[in-house]
Structures are given as C-alpha cells and as structure tokens.
Amino acid sequence: MQRISAVSEMTAWSREKQRQGETIGLVPTMGYLHEGHLTLIRRAKEKCNRVVVSIFVNPLQFGANEDFAEYPRDLSRDENLAAREGADVIFAPLVKGMYPQGFHSSVEVEKLTDRLCGQARPGHFRGVATVVAKLFNIVGPDQAFFGQKDAQQLAVIRRMVADLNMPLTIVGVPTVREPDGLAMSSRNVYLTPEQRQAAPVLVRSLREARELIGQGERDAAKIGGFIRQRITREPLAVIDYVEIVDNDFLQPVDKLAGTCLIALAVRFGNTRLIDNMVVEV
Amino acid sequence: MQRISAVSEMTAWSREKQRQGETIGLVPTMGYLHEGHLTLIRRAKEKCNRVVVSIFVNPLQFGANEDFAEYPRDLSRDENLAAREGADVIFAPLVKGMYPQGFHSSVEVEKLTDRLCGQARPGHFRGVATVVAKLFNIVGPDQAFFGQKDAQQLAVIRRMVADLNMPLTIVGVPTVREPDGLAMSSRNVYLTPEQRQAAPVLVRSLREARELIGQGERDAAKIGGFIRQRITREPLAVIDYVEIVDNDFLQPVDKLAGTCLIALAVRFGNTRLIDNMVVEV
C-alpha cells in the first residue's frame, strides 16, 4: 500500500489505473479508523479493482466551537489498518494542499441541510459537500462508499451527485455497531466510562421504536415522543434532536409511509453522538 | 453532426469516444451562435479530436427581471453553423433534464462574484458555476473553451476548476469583434440602429485608455475616470460600472501592476453590454 499526500500525484495514480481498465473505489474518511471504516474498505474491495482510502480531517466542516483541533488522529495506525484490509492507497493530503490560498469555492445542497444536524452545525454540510466534491474530482472513483450511520451526510452526497451529474455511484453501507449496539464512531473515544455505558440508549430507543412500528404505529409524533421519553430517562443523555423524516429530502413526516428515516442526536457531556434507523412501511 | 438532448446519452457518447482514446473539447453556449462562438468551436477543433457544443439557455443565471424568456433562440440555425465548423455534437438539453424536480445543489465561487456584473446580477454567477459544473460532469471534456469577452465568467470558472480540482483545462479565447470594434454578443440583436451605432464607444474608450497607459499612466482612478468621461459623452449610453481590478480575484487596484482587467458594463435602453481589456504593465 502506498501513501500519497500530493493532490496531483493522487490524480495521476488514478488516471494510470483507469487507463489500464481498472475500477477505483473511494472510501472518504477523517481517519482514526474503526470497524465501520474497515467495513467500507472491505465493501470497496469487493466491488472495485483498486481501493483508495482518503484520510483528511476537513476544517471546512467543523464549526468555530467544534472539535477540529482535538479530533482524534493517528495516521500510522490508520495505515496499518487500511493495509491489512487490502487498500491500495492512503490519500492523506495537507490542509494547504486541499485549500491553498485563494480558495473561494463551495458546493451547497439546500433543503436537505438546514434540518437535523445542519441546524446545530450551520455550514457543516457545505463543508462536507465541498470536500467530497474535491475528493471525487481528485480521485475520479467509479464508486464511493459511505456509512449509513451518517444518514444525512449520505442523503446530501447522493443529492449532490445526482444534481451535479457527478460520474460515479454512491454506495451506502449499513452502520457497524459495538456488541452492545452503540454505533461505531471516532468520537466514541471522547466518552467517559459512565457516558459510554449510557450511550447505547440511542440504539435501544430506535429498536424499541421499530417494535412499536411493527405493532402498527404510524403516527410520527407518537413515535418521536416515545423515543424522546426513552432517552430522557437516561440522566447523562441530553437530546439535541429526534426527527422522523422522508429518506430522500429529509423533510418531517406526520405519518410513516414509504421509506422514512428516524434520526437522532444526543449529547453526553461535550460529546454529540448520532444514530438513525431507516424504516420501510 | 448529431444532436443529443438526453443527459445520459451525452455522457455515454463521451465515454465511448474517450474509451477510444479521443480527446473532447466542450464549447458551452446559450446558443444564437455568432462569430465569437464559431471561433471557440474552431479553437476546440484545433486542440481536441472531438467537439461538443452545448446550447442551453440556463434559467439559473437569469434574474427575475432579466431576459430569460426573450433571450434569442434559433436551434436549427445554430445546428447549421456548428456543423459547418465541424462540431461533432450539439448537446441541447431540456430545462427539466438539467433541473429535474428535487434539484437543490449549487456551486458558489465567493469574492470574485460580488463585484462587477455580480453586483447588478445577484445569483448570476452561482447559476453560471452550477450549470458549467454540470456540463463538465455530463460531457467530461478534456478542455473547455470560453470567450474572454465574459471576463468575469472566465475568471470564476477558472477559480472553480482550480478550487474543486475539476479534471480539465480551461482555454480562454480572445474576444471577437465587429468591424467597428463592438464585441460580438447574442444581445447585440436587441439594439436599435441608433444604439448599435453608439455601442462601439465601449471598445473605443478601452482602446484610448490603453494609449493612456502606454504613455505611462498607472493611476486606476484616473484611467477609470477617463473611460467614464468618454462613455458619458455618448448620450445613449448609461454606465453600469467601469472597474479596474486584478485579473485573478477581480479586486480593485489603486495602481496598475502586473496583469489587470479593465471591465465595463453599459446600458443602451434596456440592453446591457459588457466589454473588457486585459492590461499587462
């Protein structure tokens, strides 16, 4: 496996492989790889001849009071993990390589981005869409792999790709969970032991909501209220949002119908965790 | 020459040509082709194996009170002209093919877009950047050709391509002029005979400014004042702006140095004409 940090070198590598008729899968990450990322890499290996894992903690998607500086980083550990899964390239550009002086462009996806995490994190999804568009142009992948855990991010990227006619396929991959159900996240390392023990309340509340829906409940307000009540019982958990929306445009629904997304964000101290469940009724 | 209107068919055509090792030049236009466009097509023919001319009057780049509905259109005339120059494809998508229901994405280039034409036309360059990004993704050209006459558009597109790492080369082509110097523009057809006679005051004032600079004048305020005075003498002309800016970021300069752009917009009745001159000192 090779590590590439220069943008031009990354593009040249991809062009050469594609000239040889090989397909390229891209797994965009912010590093500090966990089992969720490794599942994305495995999926990419299955579907493409070559796999590029990008590792870039993107300053554009962090708010002024967010954890950009503290976000966990360990590139040599990431390299070992990615190599073991058979990745061909770790693309780890520098911030000044991605955003040189004079950088002034951005990609914006409206409507899908002002709700859910977009409400607490203004500008976040503009930063995500912009860096992902850049990575797509630099690497030129045939397919790119994203976790369903970041459901809003996945919806925004699917929308961007469709709207701007980007020439690749987006593959969503189911959330990978710890044995107790907690969704894997690089931010889980921030949790104190007590918070870590409390955190599975997110997935439990979603699973219990699924049972309720299985029993026939379709009223979004009732299902949302049920989830809020379950989470509020956990003293360390502070709800940021619990929302039930359609899966394409992330607009609130009154009654569950078709494919819906139940999405939630909950704070444990300073750590904000998200989880979600797609429901087909 | 073939006419393609479906987005997917355009992409398939390009992929097939590129698989055969051919290069593609794209000439994005809003149609109603004139000698300026034909010069772009000729340039593209010289530099690429295949030439695609897109014809799309892009609603996103017109303001509410602008001339989207009245913008001159004549597709069969355009087809004849493009075919005669050896274009391979006219890509003429429908508005609903480019912006289907649910379209919510855009590309924004900041700083370069709030001045000059961007001031009188808020949202214009966002519409331009968005449609051009889409055309680049749909056609996948190796090179794209734009006229220097729309100097701000050219600067915005160069910035977008650099910032978002779009994998193609932008070629700027010098402005083509009528015998009396008026820059070719599809909007020239709007002019009354009297306005048409008065319109070359734009290029004359730029040429006289160049003489002044040749004599050693470097003070931007003096040069701008000189041009304004020359244009104001023409009773049918109403100045929108006369600006002297750096050629990369379009920021005003006090003293001419390096590569500067003298750009102007002038109204004749309801018709707004633009022209510019790049000056190297």
PDB file of N, CA and C in Angstrom, chain A residues 7 15 98 101-112 126 130 133-134 137-138 159-160 162-168 249, chain B residues 7 15 98 101-112 126 130 133-134 137-138 159-160 162-168 249:
ATOM      1  N   VAL A   7      -1.980  16.173  -4.176  1.00  0.00           N
ATOM      2  CA  VAL A   7      -3.205  16.071  -4.963  1.00  0.00           C
ATOM      3  C   VAL A   7      -2.898  15.600  -6.389  1.00  0.00           C
ATOM      4  N   ARG A  15      -5.588   8.010 -12.797  1.00  0.00           N
ATOM      5  CA  ARG A  15      -5.656   8.013 -14.267  1.00  0.00           C
ATOM      6  C   ARG A  15      -4.941   6.799 -14.836  1.00  0.00           C
ATOM      7  N   MET A  98      -5.297  21.027   0.067  1.00  0.00           N
ATOM      8  CA  MET A  98      -6.717  20.994  -0.304  1.00  0.00           C
ATOM      9  C   MET A  98      -7.282  22.408  -0.420  1.00  0.00           C
ATOM     10  N   GLN A 101      -4.098  29.066  -0.646  1.00  0.00           N
ATOM     11  CA  GLN A 101      -4.502  30.470  -0.591  1.00  0.00           C
ATOM     12  C   GLN A 101      -5.301  30.836  -1.838  1.00  0.00           C
ATOM     13  N   GLY A 102      -6.364  31.592  -1.637  1.00  0.00           N
ATOM     14  CA  GLY A 102      -7.187  31.988  -2.767  1.00  0.00           C
ATOM     15  C   GLY A 102      -8.348  31.053  -3.015  1.00  0.00           C
ATOM     16  N   PHE A 103      -8.472  30.006  -2.196  1.00  0.00           N
ATOM     17  CA  PHE A 103      -9.604  29.078  -2.340  1.00  0.00           C
ATOM     18  C   PHE A 103     -10.895  29.801  -1.972  1.00  0.00           C
ATOM     19  N   HIS A 104     -11.888  29.765  -2.878  1.00  0.00           N
ATOM     20  CA  HIS A 104     -13.123  30.519  -2.633  1.00  0.00           C
ATOM     21  C   HIS A 104     -14.399  29.809  -3.076  1.00  0.00           C
ATOM     22  N   SER A 105     -14.298  28.521  -3.415  1.00  0.00           N
ATOM     23  CA  SER A 105     -15.467  27.842  -3.988  1.00  0.00           C
ATOM     24  C   SER A 105     -16.127  26.900  -2.992  1.00  0.00           C
ATOM     25  N   SER A 106     -17.394  26.660  -3.183  1.00  0.00           N
ATOM     26  CA  SER A 106     -18.076  25.694  -2.325  1.00  0.00           C
ATOM     27  C   SER A 106     -19.257  25.093  -3.063  1.00  0.00           C
ATOM     28  N   VAL A 107     -19.655  23.927  -2.564  1.00  0.00           N
ATOM     29  CA  VAL A 107     -20.836  23.253  -3.101  1.00  0.00           C
ATOM     30  C   VAL A 107     -21.880  23.235  -2.003  1.00  0.00           C
ATOM     31  N   GLU A 108     -23.067  23.636  -2.357  1.00  0.00           N
ATOM     32  CA  GLU A 108     -24.138  23.732  -1.364  1.00  0.00           C
ATOM     33  C   GLU A 108     -25.308  22.871  -1.817  1.00  0.00           C
ATOM     34  N   VAL A 109     -25.855  22.091  -0.893  1.00  0.00           N
ATOM     35  CA  VAL A 109     -27.090  21.353  -1.158  1.00  0.00           C
ATOM     36  C   VAL A 109     -28.147  21.946  -0.232  1.00  0.00           C
ATOM     37  N   GLU A 110     -29.154  22.565  -0.822  1.00  0.00           N
ATOM     38  CA  GLU A 110     -30.170  23.209   0.015  1.00  0.00           C
ATOM     39  C   GLU A 110     -31.252  22.226   0.438  1.00  0.00           C
ATOM     40  N   LYS A 111     -32.096  22.661   1.307  1.00  0.00           N
ATOM     41  CA  LYS A 111     -33.271  21.933   1.795  1.00  0.00           C
ATOM     42  C   LYS A 111     -32.902  20.733   2.679  1.00  0.00           C
ATOM     43  N   LEU A 112     -31.995  19.864   2.212  1.00  0.00           N
ATOM     44  CA  LEU A 112     -31.621  18.688   2.999  1.00  0.00           C
ATOM     45  C   LEU A 112     -30.687  19.041   4.147  1.00  0.00           C
ATOM     46  N   ARG A 126     -22.156  22.108   3.955  1.00  0.00           N
ATOM     47  CA  ARG A 126     -21.477  22.806   2.864  1.00  0.00           C
ATOM     48  C   ARG A 126     -20.007  22.371   2.839  1.00  0.00           C
ATOM     49  N   THR A 130     -18.415  20.173  -0.181  1.00  0.00           N
ATOM     50  CA  THR A 130     -17.269  20.763  -0.889  1.00  0.00           C
ATOM     51  C   THR A 130     -16.075  19.816  -0.893  1.00  0.00           C
ATOM     52  N   ALA A 133     -16.826  16.726  -3.060  1.00  0.00           N
ATOM     53  CA  ALA A 133     -16.731  17.053  -4.496  1.00  0.00           C
ATOM     54  C   ALA A 133     -15.267  17.116  -4.925  1.00  0.00           C
ATOM     55  N   LYS A 134     -14.418  17.724  -4.089  1.00  0.00           N
ATOM     56  CA  LYS A 134     -12.992  17.794  -4.410  1.00  0.00           C
ATOM     57  C   LYS A 134     -12.370  16.387  -4.473  1.00  0.00           C
ATOM     58  N   ASN A 137     -13.294  14.645  -7.607  1.00  0.00           N
ATOM     59  CA  ASN A 137     -12.573  15.145  -8.773  1.00  0.00           C
ATOM     60  C   ASN A 137     -11.104  14.740  -8.759  1.00  0.00           C
ATOM     61  N   ILE A 138     -10.514  14.701  -7.575  1.00  0.00           N
ATOM     62  CA  ILE A 138      -9.089  14.344  -7.465  1.00  0.00           C
ATOM     63  C   ILE A 138      -8.882  12.855  -7.763  1.00  0.00           C
ATOM     64  N   ARG A 159     -27.695  13.446  -3.171  1.00  0.00           N
ATOM     65  CA  ARG A 159     -28.373  14.566  -3.834  1.00  0.00           C
ATOM     66  C   ARG A 159     -27.382  15.349  -4.687  1.00  0.00           C
ATOM     67  N   MET A 160     -26.217  15.667  -4.122  1.00  0.00           N
ATOM     68  CA  MET A 160     -25.188  16.424  -4.848  1.00  0.00           C
ATOM     69  C   MET A 160     -24.773  15.689  -6.116  1.00  0.00           C
ATOM     70  N   ALA A 162     -26.403  13.424  -7.831  1.00  0.00           N
ATOM     71  CA  ALA A 162     -27.483  13.425  -8.826  1.00  0.00           C
ATOM     72  C   ALA A 162     -27.639  14.813  -9.437  1.00  0.00           C
ATOM     73  N   ASP A 163     -27.687  15.831  -8.603  1.00  0.00           N
ATOM     74  CA  ASP A 163     -27.941  17.192  -9.092  1.00  0.00           C
ATOM     75  C   ASP A 163     -26.822  17.694 -10.010  1.00  0.00           C
ATOM     76  N   LEU A 164     -25.586  17.410  -9.653  1.00  0.00           N
ATOM     77  CA  LEU A 164     -24.463  17.933 -10.437  1.00  0.00           C
ATOM     78  C   LEU A 164     -23.939  16.907 -11.447  1.00  0.00           C
ATOM     79  N   ASN A 165     -24.666  15.802 -11.613  1.00  0.00           N
ATOM     80  CA  ASN A 165     -24.318  14.798 -12.634  1.00  0.00           C
ATOM     81  C   ASN A 165     -22.907  14.249 -12.461  1.00  0.00           C
ATOM     82  N   MET A 166     -22.497  14.067 -11.203  1.00  0.00           N
ATOM     83  CA  MET A 166     -21.141  13.551 -10.991  1.00  0.00           C
ATOM     84  C   MET A 166     -21.081  12.092 -11.456  1.00  0.00           C
ATOM     85  N   PRO A 167     -20.003  11.752 -12.184  1.00  0.00           N
ATOM     86  CA  PRO A 167     -19.980  10.463 -12.877  1.00  0.00           C
ATOM     87  C   PRO A 167     -19.490   9.308 -12.007  1.00  0.00           C
ATOM     88  N   LEU A 168     -20.211   9.017 -10.937  1.00  0.00           N
ATOM     89  CA  LEU A 168     -19.837   7.880 -10.095  1.00  0.00           C
ATOM     90  C   LEU A 168     -21.072   7.375  -9.358  1.00  0.00           C
ATOM     91  N   PHE A 249     -35.425  13.675   0.996  1.00  0.00           N
ATOM     92  CA  PHE A 249     -35.250  15.114   1.183  1.00  0.00           C
ATOM     93  C   PHE A 249     -35.213  15.517   2.646  1.00  0.00           C
TER      94      PHE A 249
ATOM     95  N   VAL B   7     -29.333  13.803 -21.174  1.00  0.00           N
ATOM     96  CA  VAL B   7     -28.094  13.889 -20.391  1.00  0.00           C
ATOM     97  C   VAL B   7     -27.341  12.561 -20.418  1.00  0.00           C
ATOM     98  N   ARG B  15     -18.057   8.986 -23.060  1.00  0.00           N
ATOM     99  CA  ARG B  15     -17.313   7.834 -22.520  1.00  0.00           C
ATOM    100  C   ARG B  15     -16.795   6.954 -23.655  1.00  0.00           C
ATOM    101  N   MET B  98     -32.049  19.172 -17.124  1.00  0.00           N
ATOM    102  CA  MET B  98     -30.933  19.710 -16.338  1.00  0.00           C
ATOM    103  C   MET B  98     -31.331  19.946 -14.886  1.00  0.00           C
ATOM    104  N   GLN B 101     -37.229  17.861 -10.937  1.00  0.00           N
ATOM    105  CA  GLN B 101     -37.817  18.138  -9.628  1.00  0.00           C
ATOM    106  C   GLN B 101     -36.901  17.604  -8.528  1.00  0.00           C
ATOM    107  N   GLY B 102     -36.752  18.385  -7.470  1.00  0.00           N
ATOM    108  CA  GLY B 102     -35.898  17.950  -6.370  1.00  0.00           C
ATOM    109  C   GLY B 102     -34.470  18.441  -6.483  1.00  0.00           C
ATOM    110  N   PHE B 103     -34.165  19.166  -7.554  1.00  0.00           N
ATOM    111  CA  PHE B 103     -32.821  19.725  -7.722  1.00  0.00           C
ATOM    112  C   PHE B 103     -32.573  20.784  -6.637  1.00  0.00           C
ATOM    113  N   HIS B 104     -31.479  20.641  -5.880  1.00  0.00           N
ATOM    114  CA  HIS B 104     -31.243  21.558  -4.765  1.00  0.00           C
ATOM    115  C   HIS B 104     -29.774  21.950  -4.588  1.00  0.00           C
ATOM    116  N   SER B 105     -28.917  21.636  -5.553  1.00  0.00           N
ATOM    117  CA  SER B 105     -27.480  21.852  -5.343  1.00  0.00           C
ATOM    118  C   SER B 105     -26.975  23.053  -6.137  1.00  0.00           C
ATOM    119  N   SER B 106     -25.917  23.636  -5.669  1.00  0.00           N
ATOM    120  CA  SER B 106     -25.312  24.729  -6.412  1.00  0.00           C
ATOM    121  C   SER B 106     -23.833  24.842  -6.090  1.00  0.00           C
ATOM    122  N   VAL B 107     -23.125  25.478  -7.010  1.00  0.00           N
ATOM    123  CA  VAL B 107     -21.703  25.749  -6.811  1.00  0.00           C
ATOM    124  C   VAL B 107     -21.539  27.255  -6.705  1.00  0.00           C
ATOM    125  N   GLU B 108     -20.837  27.666  -5.685  1.00  0.00           N
ATOM    126  CA  GLU B 108     -20.657  29.099  -5.435  1.00  0.00           C
ATOM    127  C   GLU B 108     -19.165  29.418  -5.418  1.00  0.00           C
ATOM    128  N   VAL B 109     -18.803  30.491  -6.106  1.00  0.00           N
ATOM    129  CA  VAL B 109     -17.435  30.995  -6.019  1.00  0.00           C
ATOM    130  C   VAL B 109     -17.531  32.362  -5.357  1.00  0.00           C
ATOM    131  N   GLU B 110     -16.966  32.469  -4.173  1.00  0.00           N
ATOM    132  CA  GLU B 110     -17.068  33.741  -3.458  1.00  0.00           C
ATOM    133  C   GLU B 110     -15.984  34.729  -3.889  1.00  0.00           C
ATOM    134  N   LYS B 111     -16.093  35.936  -3.415  1.00  0.00           N
ATOM    135  CA  LYS B 111     -15.136  37.027  -3.619  1.00  0.00           C
ATOM    136  C   LYS B 111     -15.091  37.522  -5.063  1.00  0.00           C
ATOM    137  N   LEU B 112     -14.950  36.623  -6.034  1.00  0.00           N
ATOM    138  CA  LEU B 112     -14.874  37.044  -7.434  1.00  0.00           C
ATOM    139  C   LEU B 112     -16.240  37.422  -7.993  1.00  0.00           C
ATOM    140  N   ARG B 126     -23.532  32.224  -9.516  1.00  0.00           N
ATOM    141  CA  ARG B 126     -23.862  30.942  -8.904  1.00  0.00           C
ATOM    142  C   ARG B 126     -24.557  30.061  -9.955  1.00  0.00           C
ATOM    143  N   THR B 130     -22.870  26.686 -11.455  1.00  0.00           N
ATOM    144  CA  THR B 130     -23.613  25.441 -11.286  1.00  0.00           C
ATOM    145  C   THR B 130     -23.842  24.743 -12.623  1.00  0.00           C
ATOM    146  N   ALA B 133     -20.503  23.438 -14.008  1.00  0.00           N
ATOM    147  CA  ALA B 133     -20.074  22.227 -13.291  1.00  0.00           C
ATOM    148  C   ALA B 133     -20.857  21.013 -13.795  1.00  0.00           C
ATOM    149  N   LYS B 134     -22.168  21.190 -13.983  1.00  0.00           N
ATOM    150  CA  LYS B 134     -22.985  20.095 -14.504  1.00  0.00           C
ATOM    151  C   LYS B 134     -22.533  19.686 -15.913  1.00  0.00           C
ATOM    152  N   ASN B 137     -19.422  17.699 -15.809  1.00  0.00           N
ATOM    153  CA  ASN B 137     -19.626  16.325 -15.349  1.00  0.00           C
ATOM    154  C   ASN B 137     -20.355  15.479 -16.389  1.00  0.00           C
ATOM    155  N   ILE B 138     -21.275  16.077 -17.110  1.00  0.00           N
ATOM    156  CA  ILE B 138     -22.051  15.331 -18.112  1.00  0.00           C
ATOM    157  C   ILE B 138     -21.176  14.967 -19.314  1.00  0.00           C
ATOM    158  N   ARG B 159     -11.411  29.755 -11.434  1.00  0.00           N
ATOM    159  CA  ARG B 159     -11.313  29.613  -9.974  1.00  0.00           C
ATOM    160  C   ARG B 159     -12.016  28.330  -9.517  1.00  0.00           C
ATOM    161  N   MET B 160     -13.228  28.120 -10.009  1.00  0.00           N
ATOM    162  CA  MET B 160     -13.997  26.929  -9.643  1.00  0.00           C
ATOM    163  C   MET B 160     -13.241  25.655 -10.000  1.00  0.00           C
ATOM    164  N   ALA B 162     -10.027  25.224 -10.470  1.00  0.00           N
ATOM    165  CA  ALA B 162      -8.854  25.058  -9.606  1.00  0.00           C
ATOM    166  C   ALA B 162      -9.277  24.649  -8.203  1.00  0.00           C
ATOM    167  N   ASP B 163     -10.255  25.349  -7.637  1.00  0.00           N
ATOM    168  CA  ASP B 163     -10.654  25.097  -6.248  1.00  0.00           C
ATOM    169  C   ASP B 163     -11.231  23.700  -6.057  1.00  0.00           C
ATOM    170  N   LEU B 164     -12.036  23.259  -7.005  1.00  0.00           N
ATOM    171  CA  LEU B 164     -12.711  21.964  -6.850  1.00  0.00           C
ATOM    172  C   LEU B 164     -11.977  20.846  -7.587  1.00  0.00           C
ATOM    173  N   ASN B 165     -10.755  21.142  -8.072  1.00  0.00           N
ATOM    174  CA  ASN B 165      -9.907  20.115  -8.706  1.00  0.00           C
ATOM    175  C   ASN B 165     -10.595  19.424  -9.878  1.00  0.00           C
ATOM    176  N   MET B 166     -11.350  20.190 -10.647  1.00  0.00           N
ATOM    177  CA  MET B 166     -12.033  19.570 -11.782  1.00  0.00           C
ATOM    178  C   MET B 166     -11.003  19.158 -12.831  1.00  0.00           C
ATOM    179  N   PRO B 167     -11.143  17.947 -13.367  1.00  0.00           N
ATOM    180  CA  PRO B 167     -10.074  17.375 -14.193  1.00  0.00           C
ATOM    181  C   PRO B 167     -10.148  17.799 -15.657  1.00  0.00           C
ATOM    182  N   LEU B 168      -9.998  19.073 -15.924  1.00  0.00           N
ATOM    183  CA  LEU B 168      -9.974  19.548 -17.319  1.00  0.00           C
ATOM    184  C   LEU B 168      -9.221  20.870 -17.392  1.00  0.00           C
ATOM    185  N   PHE B 249      -8.500  37.675  -8.950  1.00  0.00           N
ATOM    186  CA  PHE B 249      -9.549  37.718  -7.936  1.00  0.00           C
ATOM    187  C   PHE B 249     -10.509  38.886  -8.141  1.00  0.00           C
TER     188      PHE B 249
END
